[in-house]
Short mmCIF file of C-alpha atoms in Angstrom, two decimals:
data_model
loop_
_atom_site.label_atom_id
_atom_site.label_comp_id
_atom_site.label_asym_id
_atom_site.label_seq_id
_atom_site.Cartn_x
_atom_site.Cartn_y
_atom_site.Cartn_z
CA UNK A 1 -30.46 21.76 22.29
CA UNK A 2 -32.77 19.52 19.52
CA UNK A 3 -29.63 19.43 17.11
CA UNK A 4 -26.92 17.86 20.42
CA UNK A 5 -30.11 15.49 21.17
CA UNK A 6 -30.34 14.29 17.51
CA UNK A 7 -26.40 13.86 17.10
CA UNK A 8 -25.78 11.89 20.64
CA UNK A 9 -28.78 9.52 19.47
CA UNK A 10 -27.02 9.18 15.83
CA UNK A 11 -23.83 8.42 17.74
CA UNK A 12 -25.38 6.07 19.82
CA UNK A 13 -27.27 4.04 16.86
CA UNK A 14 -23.73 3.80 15.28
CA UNK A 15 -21.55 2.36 18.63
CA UNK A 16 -24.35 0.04 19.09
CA UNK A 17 -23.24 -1.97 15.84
CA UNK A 18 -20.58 -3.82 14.68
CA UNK A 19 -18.16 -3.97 11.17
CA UNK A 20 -19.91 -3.25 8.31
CA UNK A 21 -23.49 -2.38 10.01
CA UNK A 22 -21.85 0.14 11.57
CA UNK A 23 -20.39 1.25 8.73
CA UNK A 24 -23.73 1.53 6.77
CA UNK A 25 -25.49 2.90 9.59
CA UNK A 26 -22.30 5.39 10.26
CA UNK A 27 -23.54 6.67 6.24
CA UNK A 28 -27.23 7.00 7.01
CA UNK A 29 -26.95 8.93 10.11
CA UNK A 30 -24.19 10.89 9.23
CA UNK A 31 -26.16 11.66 5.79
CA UNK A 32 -29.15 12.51 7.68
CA UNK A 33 -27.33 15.07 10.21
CA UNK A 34 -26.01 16.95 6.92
CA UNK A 35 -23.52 19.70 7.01
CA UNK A 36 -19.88 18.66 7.98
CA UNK A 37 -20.96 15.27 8.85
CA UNK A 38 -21.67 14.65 5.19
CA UNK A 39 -18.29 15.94 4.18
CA UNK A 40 -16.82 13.62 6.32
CA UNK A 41 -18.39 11.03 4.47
CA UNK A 42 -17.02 12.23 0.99
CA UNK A 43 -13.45 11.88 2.43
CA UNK A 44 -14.14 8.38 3.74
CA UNK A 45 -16.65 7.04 0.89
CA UNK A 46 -13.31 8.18 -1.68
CA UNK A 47 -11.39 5.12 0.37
CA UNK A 48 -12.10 1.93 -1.57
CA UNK A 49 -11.66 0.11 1.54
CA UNK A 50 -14.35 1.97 2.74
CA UNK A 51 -16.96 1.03 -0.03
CA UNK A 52 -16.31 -2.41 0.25
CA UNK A 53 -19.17 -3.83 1.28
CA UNK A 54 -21.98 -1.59 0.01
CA UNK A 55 -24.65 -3.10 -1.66
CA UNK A 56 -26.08 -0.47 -3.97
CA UNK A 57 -26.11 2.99 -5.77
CA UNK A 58 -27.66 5.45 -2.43
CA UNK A 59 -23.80 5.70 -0.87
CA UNK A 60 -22.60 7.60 -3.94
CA UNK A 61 -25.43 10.02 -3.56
CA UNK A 62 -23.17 11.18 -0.78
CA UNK A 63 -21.21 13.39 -3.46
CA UNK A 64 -23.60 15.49 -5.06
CA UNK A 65 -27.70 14.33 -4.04
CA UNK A 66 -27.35 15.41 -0.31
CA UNK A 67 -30.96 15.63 1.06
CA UNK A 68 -32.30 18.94 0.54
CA UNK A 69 -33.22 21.69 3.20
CA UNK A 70 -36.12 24.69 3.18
CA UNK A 71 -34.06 27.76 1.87
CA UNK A 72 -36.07 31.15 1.49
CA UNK A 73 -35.14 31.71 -2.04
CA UNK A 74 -35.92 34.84 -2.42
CA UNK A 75 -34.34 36.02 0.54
CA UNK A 76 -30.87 34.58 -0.67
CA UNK A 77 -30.93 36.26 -4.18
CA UNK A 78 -32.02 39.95 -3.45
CA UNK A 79 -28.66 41.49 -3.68
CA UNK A 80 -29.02 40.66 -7.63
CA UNK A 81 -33.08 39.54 -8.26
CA UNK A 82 -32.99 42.27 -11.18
CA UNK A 83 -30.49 40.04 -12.89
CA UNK A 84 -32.50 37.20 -12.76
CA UNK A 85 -35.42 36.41 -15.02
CA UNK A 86 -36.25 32.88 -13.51
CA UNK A 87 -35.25 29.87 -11.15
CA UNK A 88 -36.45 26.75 -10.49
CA UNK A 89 -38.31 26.44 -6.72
CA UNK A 90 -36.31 22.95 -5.85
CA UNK A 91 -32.70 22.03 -5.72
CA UNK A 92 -30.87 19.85 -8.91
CA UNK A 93 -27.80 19.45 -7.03
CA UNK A 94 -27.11 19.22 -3.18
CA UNK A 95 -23.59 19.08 -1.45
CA UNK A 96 -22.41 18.92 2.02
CA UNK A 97 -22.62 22.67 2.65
CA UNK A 98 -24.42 24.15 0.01
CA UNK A 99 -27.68 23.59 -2.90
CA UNK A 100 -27.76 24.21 -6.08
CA UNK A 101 -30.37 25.77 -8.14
CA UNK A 102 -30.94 26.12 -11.91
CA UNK A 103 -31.72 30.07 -13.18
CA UNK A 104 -31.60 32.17 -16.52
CA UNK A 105 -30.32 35.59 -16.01
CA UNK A 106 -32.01 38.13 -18.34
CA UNK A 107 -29.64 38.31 -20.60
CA UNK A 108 -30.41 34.75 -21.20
CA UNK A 109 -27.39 33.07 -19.75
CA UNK A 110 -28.36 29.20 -18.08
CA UNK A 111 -26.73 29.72 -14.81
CA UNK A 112 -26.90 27.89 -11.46
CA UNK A 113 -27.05 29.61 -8.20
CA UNK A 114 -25.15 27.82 -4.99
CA UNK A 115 -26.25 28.70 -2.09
CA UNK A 116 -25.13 27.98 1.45
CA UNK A 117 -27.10 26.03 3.84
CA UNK A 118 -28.83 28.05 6.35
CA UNK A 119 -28.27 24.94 8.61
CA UNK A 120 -24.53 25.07 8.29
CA UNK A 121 -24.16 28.85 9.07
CA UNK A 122 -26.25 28.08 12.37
CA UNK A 123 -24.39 24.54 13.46
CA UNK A 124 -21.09 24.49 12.04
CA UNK A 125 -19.19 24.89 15.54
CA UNK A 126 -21.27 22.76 17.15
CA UNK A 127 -21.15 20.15 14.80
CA UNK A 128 -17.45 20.13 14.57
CA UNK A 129 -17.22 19.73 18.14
CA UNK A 130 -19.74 16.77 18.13
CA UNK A 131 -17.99 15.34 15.02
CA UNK A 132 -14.89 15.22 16.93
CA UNK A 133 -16.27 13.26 19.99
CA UNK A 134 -18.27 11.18 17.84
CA UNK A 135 -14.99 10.11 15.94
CA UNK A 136 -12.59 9.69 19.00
CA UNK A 137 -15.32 6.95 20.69
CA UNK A 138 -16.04 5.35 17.41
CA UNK A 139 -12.25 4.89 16.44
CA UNK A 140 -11.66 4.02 20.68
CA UNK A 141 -13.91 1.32 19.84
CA UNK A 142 -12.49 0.38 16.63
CA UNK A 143 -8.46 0.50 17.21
CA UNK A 144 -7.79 -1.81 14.45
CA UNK A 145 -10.10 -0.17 11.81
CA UNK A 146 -8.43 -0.10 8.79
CA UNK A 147 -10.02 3.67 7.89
CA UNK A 148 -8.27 6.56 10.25
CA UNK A 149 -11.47 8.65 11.31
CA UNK A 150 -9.23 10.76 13.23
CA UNK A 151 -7.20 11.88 10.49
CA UNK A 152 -10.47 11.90 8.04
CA UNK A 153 -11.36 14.60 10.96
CA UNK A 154 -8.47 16.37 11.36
CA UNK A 155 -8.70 17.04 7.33
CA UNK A 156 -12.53 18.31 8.25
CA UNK A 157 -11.33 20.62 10.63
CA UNK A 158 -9.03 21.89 8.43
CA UNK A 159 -10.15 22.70 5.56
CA UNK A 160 -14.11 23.78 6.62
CA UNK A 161 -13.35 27.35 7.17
CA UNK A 162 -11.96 27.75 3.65
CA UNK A 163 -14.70 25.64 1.98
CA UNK A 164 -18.02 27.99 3.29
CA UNK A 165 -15.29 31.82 2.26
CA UNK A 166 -17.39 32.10 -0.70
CA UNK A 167 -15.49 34.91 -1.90
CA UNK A 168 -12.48 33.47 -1.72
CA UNK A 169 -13.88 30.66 -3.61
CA UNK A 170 -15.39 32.96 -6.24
CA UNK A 171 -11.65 34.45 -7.03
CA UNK A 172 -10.14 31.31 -7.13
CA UNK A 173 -12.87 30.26 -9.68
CA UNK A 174 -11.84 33.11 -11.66
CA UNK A 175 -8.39 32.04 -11.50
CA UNK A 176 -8.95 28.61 -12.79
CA UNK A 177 -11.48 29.98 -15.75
CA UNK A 178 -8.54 32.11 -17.07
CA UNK A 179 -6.11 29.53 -16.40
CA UNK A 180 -7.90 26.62 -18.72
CA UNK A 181 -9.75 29.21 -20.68
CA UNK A 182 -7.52 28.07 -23.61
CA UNK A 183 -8.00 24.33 -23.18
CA UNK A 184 -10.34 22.90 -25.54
CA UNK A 185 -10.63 19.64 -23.04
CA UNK A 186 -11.23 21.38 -19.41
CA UNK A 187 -14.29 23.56 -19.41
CA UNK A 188 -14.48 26.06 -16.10
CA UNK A 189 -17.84 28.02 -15.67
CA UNK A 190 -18.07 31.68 -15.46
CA UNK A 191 -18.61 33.18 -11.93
CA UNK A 192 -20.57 36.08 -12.02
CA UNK A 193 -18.32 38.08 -8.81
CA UNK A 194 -20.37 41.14 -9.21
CA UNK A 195 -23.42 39.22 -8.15
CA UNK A 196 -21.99 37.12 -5.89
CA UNK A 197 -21.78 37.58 -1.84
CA UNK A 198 -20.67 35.53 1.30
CA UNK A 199 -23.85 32.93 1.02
CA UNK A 200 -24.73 32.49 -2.69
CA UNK A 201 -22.19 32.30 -5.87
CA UNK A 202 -23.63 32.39 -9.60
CA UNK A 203 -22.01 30.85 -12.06
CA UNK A 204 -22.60 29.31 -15.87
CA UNK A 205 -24.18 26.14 -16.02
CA UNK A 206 -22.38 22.78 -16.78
CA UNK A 207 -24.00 19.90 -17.94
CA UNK A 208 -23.16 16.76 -18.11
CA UNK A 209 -22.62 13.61 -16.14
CA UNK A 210 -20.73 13.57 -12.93
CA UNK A 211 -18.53 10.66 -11.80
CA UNK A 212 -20.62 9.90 -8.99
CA UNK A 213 -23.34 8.85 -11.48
CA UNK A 214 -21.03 7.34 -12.85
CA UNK A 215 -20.20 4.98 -10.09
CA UNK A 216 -23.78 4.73 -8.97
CA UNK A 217 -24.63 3.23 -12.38
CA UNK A 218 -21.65 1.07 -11.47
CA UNK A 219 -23.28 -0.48 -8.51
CA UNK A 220 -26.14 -1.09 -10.42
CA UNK A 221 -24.21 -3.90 -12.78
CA UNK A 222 -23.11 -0.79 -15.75
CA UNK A 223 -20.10 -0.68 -17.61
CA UNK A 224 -18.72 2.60 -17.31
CA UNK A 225 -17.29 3.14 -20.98
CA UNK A 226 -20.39 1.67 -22.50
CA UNK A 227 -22.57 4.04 -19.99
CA UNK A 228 -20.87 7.37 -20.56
CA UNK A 229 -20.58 6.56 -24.65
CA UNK A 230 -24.58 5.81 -24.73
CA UNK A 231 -24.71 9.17 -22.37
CA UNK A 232 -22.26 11.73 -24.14
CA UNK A 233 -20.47 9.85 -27.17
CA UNK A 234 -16.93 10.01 -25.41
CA UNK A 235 -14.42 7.99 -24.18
CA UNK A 236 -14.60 7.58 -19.84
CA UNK A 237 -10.61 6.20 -19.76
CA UNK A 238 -9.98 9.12 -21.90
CA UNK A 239 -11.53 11.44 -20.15
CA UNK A 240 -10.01 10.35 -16.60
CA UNK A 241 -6.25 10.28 -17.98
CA UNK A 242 -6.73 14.08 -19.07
CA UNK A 243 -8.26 14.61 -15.75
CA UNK A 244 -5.17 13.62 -13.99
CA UNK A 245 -2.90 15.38 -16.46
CA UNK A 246 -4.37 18.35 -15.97
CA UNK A 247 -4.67 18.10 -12.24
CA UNK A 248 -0.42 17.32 -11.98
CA UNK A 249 0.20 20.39 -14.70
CA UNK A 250 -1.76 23.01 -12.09
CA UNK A 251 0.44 21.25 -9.54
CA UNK A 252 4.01 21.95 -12.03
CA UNK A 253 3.30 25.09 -13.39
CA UNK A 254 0.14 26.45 -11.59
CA UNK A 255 -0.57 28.91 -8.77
CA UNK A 256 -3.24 26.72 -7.86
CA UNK A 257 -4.73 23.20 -7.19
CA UNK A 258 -8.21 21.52 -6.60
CA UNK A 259 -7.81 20.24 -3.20
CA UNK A 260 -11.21 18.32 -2.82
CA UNK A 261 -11.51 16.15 -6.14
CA UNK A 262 -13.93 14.04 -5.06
CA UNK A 263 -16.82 12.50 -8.14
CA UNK A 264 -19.81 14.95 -7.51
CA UNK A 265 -16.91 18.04 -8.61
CA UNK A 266 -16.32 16.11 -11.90
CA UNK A 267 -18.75 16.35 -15.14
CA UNK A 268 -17.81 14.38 -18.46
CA UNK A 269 -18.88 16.06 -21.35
CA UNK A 270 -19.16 15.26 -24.98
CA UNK A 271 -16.17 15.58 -27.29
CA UNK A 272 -14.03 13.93 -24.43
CA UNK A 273 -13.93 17.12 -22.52
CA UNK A 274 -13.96 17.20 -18.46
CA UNK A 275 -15.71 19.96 -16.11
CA UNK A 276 -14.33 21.32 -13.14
CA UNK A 277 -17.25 22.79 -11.19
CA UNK A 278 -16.36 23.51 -7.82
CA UNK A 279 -13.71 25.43 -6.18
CA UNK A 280 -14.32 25.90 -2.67
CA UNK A 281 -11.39 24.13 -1.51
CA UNK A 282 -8.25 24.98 -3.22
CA UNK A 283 -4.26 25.40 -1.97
CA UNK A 284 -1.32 26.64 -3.82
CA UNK A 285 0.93 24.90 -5.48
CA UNK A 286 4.39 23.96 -4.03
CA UNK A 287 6.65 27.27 -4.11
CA UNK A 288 9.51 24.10 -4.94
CA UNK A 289 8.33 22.30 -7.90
CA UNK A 290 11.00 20.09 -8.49
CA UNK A 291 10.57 17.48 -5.52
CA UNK A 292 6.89 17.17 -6.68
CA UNK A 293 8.73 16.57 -10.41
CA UNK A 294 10.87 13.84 -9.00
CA UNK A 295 7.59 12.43 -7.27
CA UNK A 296 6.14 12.00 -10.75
CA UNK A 297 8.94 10.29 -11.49
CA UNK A 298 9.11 7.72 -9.33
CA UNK A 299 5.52 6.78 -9.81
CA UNK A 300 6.19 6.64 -13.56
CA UNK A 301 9.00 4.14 -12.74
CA UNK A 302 6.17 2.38 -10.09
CA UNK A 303 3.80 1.98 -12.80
CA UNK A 304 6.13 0.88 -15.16
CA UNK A 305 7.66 -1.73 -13.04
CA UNK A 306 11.30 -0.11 -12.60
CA UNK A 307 11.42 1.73 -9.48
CA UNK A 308 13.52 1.15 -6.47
CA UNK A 309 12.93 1.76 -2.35
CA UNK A 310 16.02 3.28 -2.67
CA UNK A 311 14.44 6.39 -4.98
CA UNK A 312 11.40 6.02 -3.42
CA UNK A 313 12.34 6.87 -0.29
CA UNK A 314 14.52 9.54 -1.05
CA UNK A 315 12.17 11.36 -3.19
CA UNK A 316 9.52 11.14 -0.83
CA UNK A 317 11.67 12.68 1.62
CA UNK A 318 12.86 15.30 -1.15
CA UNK A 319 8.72 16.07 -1.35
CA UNK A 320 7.69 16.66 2.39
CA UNK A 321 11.03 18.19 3.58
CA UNK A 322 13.08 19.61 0.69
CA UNK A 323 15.43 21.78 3.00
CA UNK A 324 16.44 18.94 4.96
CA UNK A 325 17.40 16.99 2.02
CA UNK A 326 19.76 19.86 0.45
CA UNK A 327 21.09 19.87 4.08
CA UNK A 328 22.30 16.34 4.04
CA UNK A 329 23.40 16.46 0.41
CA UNK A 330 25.60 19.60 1.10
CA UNK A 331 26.94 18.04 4.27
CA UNK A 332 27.76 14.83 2.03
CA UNK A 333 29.42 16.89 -0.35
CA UNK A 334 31.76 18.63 1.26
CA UNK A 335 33.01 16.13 4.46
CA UNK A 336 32.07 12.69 4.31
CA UNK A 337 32.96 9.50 1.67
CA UNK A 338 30.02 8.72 2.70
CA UNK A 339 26.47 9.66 1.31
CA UNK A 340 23.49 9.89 4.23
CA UNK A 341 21.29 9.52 2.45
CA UNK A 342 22.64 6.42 0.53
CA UNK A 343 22.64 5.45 3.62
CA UNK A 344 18.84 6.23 4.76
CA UNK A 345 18.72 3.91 1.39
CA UNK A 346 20.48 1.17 2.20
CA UNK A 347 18.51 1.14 5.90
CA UNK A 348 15.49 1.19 4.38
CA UNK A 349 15.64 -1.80 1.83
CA UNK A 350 16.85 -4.00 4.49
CA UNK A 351 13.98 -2.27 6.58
CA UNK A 352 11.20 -3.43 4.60
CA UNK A 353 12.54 -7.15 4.71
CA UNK A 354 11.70 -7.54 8.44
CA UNK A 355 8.89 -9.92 8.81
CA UNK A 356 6.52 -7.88 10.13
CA UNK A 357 6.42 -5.26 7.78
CA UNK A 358 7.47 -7.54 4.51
CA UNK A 359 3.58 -8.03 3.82
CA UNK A 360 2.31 -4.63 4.33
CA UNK A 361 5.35 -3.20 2.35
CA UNK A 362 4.22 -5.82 -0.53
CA UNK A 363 0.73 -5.19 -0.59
CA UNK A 364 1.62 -0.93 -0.98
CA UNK A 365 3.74 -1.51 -3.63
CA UNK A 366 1.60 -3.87 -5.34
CA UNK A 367 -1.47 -1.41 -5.28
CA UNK A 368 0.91 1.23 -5.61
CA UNK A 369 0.40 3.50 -2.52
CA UNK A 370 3.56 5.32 -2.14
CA UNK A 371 2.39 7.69 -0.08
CA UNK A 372 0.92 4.68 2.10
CA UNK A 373 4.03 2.93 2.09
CA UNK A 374 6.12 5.36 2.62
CA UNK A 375 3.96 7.28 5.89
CA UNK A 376 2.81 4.16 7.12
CA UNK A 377 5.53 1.68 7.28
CA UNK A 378 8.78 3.70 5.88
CA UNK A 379 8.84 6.54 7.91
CA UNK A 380 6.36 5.47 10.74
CA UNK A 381 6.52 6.86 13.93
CA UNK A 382 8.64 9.92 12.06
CA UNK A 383 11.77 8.01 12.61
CA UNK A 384 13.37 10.23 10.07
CA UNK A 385 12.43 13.15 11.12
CA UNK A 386 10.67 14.79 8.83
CA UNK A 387 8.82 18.19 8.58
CA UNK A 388 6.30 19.08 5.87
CA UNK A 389 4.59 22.28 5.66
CA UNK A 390 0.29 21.89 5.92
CA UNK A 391 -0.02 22.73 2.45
CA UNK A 392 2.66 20.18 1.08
CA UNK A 393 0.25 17.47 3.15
CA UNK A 394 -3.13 18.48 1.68
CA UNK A 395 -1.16 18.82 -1.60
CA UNK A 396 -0.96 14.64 -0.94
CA UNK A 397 -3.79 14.47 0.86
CA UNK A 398 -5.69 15.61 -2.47
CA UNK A 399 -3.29 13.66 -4.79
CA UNK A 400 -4.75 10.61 -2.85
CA UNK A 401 -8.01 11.48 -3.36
CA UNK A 402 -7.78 11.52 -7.17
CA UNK A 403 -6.54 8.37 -7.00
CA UNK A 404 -8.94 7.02 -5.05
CA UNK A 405 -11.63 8.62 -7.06
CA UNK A 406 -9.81 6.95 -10.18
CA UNK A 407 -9.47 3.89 -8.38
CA UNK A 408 -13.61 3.82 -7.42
CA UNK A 409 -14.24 4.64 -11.28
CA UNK A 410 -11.58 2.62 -13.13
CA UNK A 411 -11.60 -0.89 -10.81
CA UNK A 412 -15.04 -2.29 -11.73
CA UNK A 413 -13.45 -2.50 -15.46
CA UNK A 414 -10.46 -3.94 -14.01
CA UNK A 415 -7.07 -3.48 -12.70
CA UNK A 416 -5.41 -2.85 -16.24
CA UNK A 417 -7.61 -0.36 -16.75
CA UNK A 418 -6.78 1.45 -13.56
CA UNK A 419 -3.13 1.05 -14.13
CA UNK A 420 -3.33 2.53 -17.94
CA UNK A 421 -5.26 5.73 -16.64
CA UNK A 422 -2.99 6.96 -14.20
CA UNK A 423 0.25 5.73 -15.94
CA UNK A 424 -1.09 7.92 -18.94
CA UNK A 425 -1.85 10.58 -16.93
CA UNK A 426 1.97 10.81 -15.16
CA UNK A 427 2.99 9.81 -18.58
CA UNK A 428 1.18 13.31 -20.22
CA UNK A 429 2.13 15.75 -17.27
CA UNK A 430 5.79 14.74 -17.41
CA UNK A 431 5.57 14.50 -21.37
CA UNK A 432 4.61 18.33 -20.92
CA UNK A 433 7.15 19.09 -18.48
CA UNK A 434 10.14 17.64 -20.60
CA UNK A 435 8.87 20.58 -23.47
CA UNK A 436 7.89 23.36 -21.08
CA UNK A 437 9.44 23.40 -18.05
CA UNK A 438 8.67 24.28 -14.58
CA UNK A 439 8.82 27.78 -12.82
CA UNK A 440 12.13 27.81 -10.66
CA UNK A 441 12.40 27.93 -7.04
CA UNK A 442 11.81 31.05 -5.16
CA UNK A 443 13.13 29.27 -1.98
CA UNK A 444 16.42 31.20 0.19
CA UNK A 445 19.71 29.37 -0.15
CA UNK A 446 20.96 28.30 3.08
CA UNK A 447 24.45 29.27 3.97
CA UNK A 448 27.41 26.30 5.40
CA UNK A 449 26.30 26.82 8.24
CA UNK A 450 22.92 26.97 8.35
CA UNK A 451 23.06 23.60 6.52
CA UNK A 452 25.31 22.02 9.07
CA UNK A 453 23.26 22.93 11.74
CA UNK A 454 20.69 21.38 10.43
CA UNK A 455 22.41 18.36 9.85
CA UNK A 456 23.48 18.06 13.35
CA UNK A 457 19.87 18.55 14.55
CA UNK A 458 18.75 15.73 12.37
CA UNK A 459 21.69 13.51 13.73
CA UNK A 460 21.06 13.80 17.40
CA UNK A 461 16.86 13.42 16.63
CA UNK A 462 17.64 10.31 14.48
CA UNK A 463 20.21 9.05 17.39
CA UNK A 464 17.09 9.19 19.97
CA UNK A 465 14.56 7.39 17.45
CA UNK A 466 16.55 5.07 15.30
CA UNK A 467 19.67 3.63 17.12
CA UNK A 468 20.18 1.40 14.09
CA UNK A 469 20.73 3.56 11.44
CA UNK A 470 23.00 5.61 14.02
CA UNK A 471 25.15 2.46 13.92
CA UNK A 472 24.83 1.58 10.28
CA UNK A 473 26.04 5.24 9.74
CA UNK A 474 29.43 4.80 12.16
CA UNK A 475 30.43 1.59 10.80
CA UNK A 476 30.72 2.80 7.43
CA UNK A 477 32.45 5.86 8.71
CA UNK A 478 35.32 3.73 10.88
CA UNK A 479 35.70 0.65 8.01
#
């Protein structure tokens, strides 16, 4: 009953305020409730919009310096306190869910033990259910914020589950130490699964600076390069552009990819080299790898000021619903003179020149939010009817969130810089592509008339929803 007291008094500190009070006392009670409400700040404090208007270093603490909580230790470790000669009494590291301890095994291995909040195994339903209300009356009261908490939510109640399945995080761990275990420029710890259970996880220790120190020092007036070259001797813009390439490469050619990439995840090491250090929240990559290809594509051409609504669209559509598009095209193929989706094309440039979505469309494109643009404005309200599988969504929900995270890093230095970084890193992962290839598609062919069928379903849902590209579609048909 103490915790539901404590959370409706939080909620009603934060609907008492207004803009960005609200916001910063939205962080401070959130931060001090812990758990999942602290995760929901790392998805909104990755927004930029979000940031705006912080004054100092404390909101990036949100990644990685969560306040601590009384954990019995010794209680936690003695499934395997025979392999461990010593550990430190207080926290180094504290996330949403879980603290981190430093410890030498006997063997002499640095390790560091993570260890799930005893708070979060007691509250977690709870909480989510509070979280939920919370949201709903803060966004009722805030239509025309320009952060979705509902979706930020929705993501929470997601993904949770999977984040606390510690062993599933300790085999996907593994997975990702054998898969880079070759790279001299991503270092993976070791997870020690023998000694690992449900609550705590040992792995090899990672120093180090994260990226959310390296943003705090930000706020503080710090250049970034000049920070992390006094730090560690290596290059930051480096350093992020072989981030991203590597994070589109386990999307190509991986089984799987880091779906929570937020700073306090990321250490920069010496010798330009990156470490991963947290798994807990991981999907698998697309079973179709070539829309995601023709994704990278188009934001190569984006970045390098040569792409088209046109392509945009289509390969957008091509990502989130891959079978409708083959549909379409076979249809085109074999009985029309006429291409649909040349003509989904042609609808949408003329689309975007409306007045009231000329300046949003602009503004996308201009920051290069194609994902934005495209869900937002595009496609809003579904009008073309399309339907992506979950993981395909957290697959962009987590492709946002590097960008974001590159965005929170790179814009202090300026927009050039941002733009270099993650036109380098498209420009490395495709470079890599072109050489090696991509695995091919394990995905059923559909017969005639499968494919026709769902044509005709699209057709009729399209005729409901958008009478005008019905008629576009007939008056090319009968001219």
């Amino acid at each position: 009953m103490s915790r539901i007291i404590q959370i409706i008094t939080s909620m009603r500190r934060i609907i008492s305020k207004k803009g960005n009070n609200r916001k910063r006392i939205l962080f401070y009670e959130f931060n001090s409730l812990g758990g999942v409400y602290v995760k929901f700040l790392q998805i909104l404090a990755v927004n930029q919009n979000f940031m705006k208007g912080w004054s100092g270093p404390s909101e990036s603490s949100v990644f990685e310096n969560v306040k601590f909580e009384k954990i019995d230790i010794n209680s936690e470790i003695s499934h395997c306190k025979h392999i461990i000669h010593s550990i430190d009494s207080e926290p180094f590291a504290s996330g949403s869910f879980a603290q981190v301890y430093k410890a030498k095994l006997t063997n002499g291995d640095d390790v560091v033990l993570k260890i799930l909040r005893p708070s979060v195994r007691k509250n977690l339903k709870t909480d989510l259910l509070l979280l939920g209300l919370t949201v709903y009356i803060i966004q009722f009261i805030s239509p025309s914020s320009i952060i979705d908490m509902r979706q930020a939510f929705k993501e929470i109640r997601q993904t949770t589950e999977a984040e606390i399945d510690y062993k599933r995080e300790v085999q996907t761990a593994l997975w990702f130490f054998e898969y880079f275990r070759n790279n001299k420029s991503i270092v993976v710890p070791y997870t020690y699964a023998q000694f690992s259970n449900k609550h705590v996880i040992i792995q090899q220790y990672v120093g180090g600076v994260s990226l959310s120190e390296v943003i705090g020092q930000q706020t503080m007036g710090n250049d970034a390069s000049t920070y992390v070259d006094q730090q560690l001797g290596s290059d930051i813009w480096e350093q992020m552009s072989l981030l991203g390439c590597e994070y589109l490469k386990t999307a190509l050619v991986g089984e799987y990819v880091l779906a929570d990439p937020h700073p306090g995840n990321v250490k920069l090491l010496s010798n330009n080299r990156v470490g991963l250090i947290d798994f807990g929240m991981v999907i698998h990559a697309p079973i179709n790898r070539e829309p995601f290809l023709k994704l990278v594509g188009e934001y190569i051409k984006l970045f390098n000021g040569k792409s088209s609504i046109e392509s945009l669209t289509r390969a957008m559509m091509e990502y989130f619903d891959y079978r409708l598009v083959s549909c379409l095209d076979r249809v085109t193929q074999q009985q029309s003179d006429i291409s649909l989706l040349d003509e989904i094309g042609i609808y949408v440039k003329e689309l975007v020149k409306d007045h009231n979505l000329a300046g949003r469309y602009e503004s996308a494109m201009r920051e290069r939010r194609i994902a934005t643009m495209f869900n937002s404005i595009i496609n809003e309200g579904n009008r073309f009817g399309i339907y992506a599988n979950s993981e395909l969504i957290l697959l962009q929900r987590s492709t946002l969130m590097y960008m974001s995270m590159t965005g929170l890093v790179c814009r202090p230095s300026g927009i050039d810089t941002y733009n270099y970084v993650v036109s380098e890193s498209l420009r490395r992962a495709q470079e890599y592509v072109d050489i090696n290839g991509i695995p091919s598609s394990t995905q059923p062919a559909l017969s005639d008339t499968e494919a026709y069928e769902v044509a005709l379903n699209w057709l009729d849902y399209v005729a409901d929803r958008n009478l005008g590209l019905i008629n576009q579609i007939n008056s090319r048909i009968y001219t």
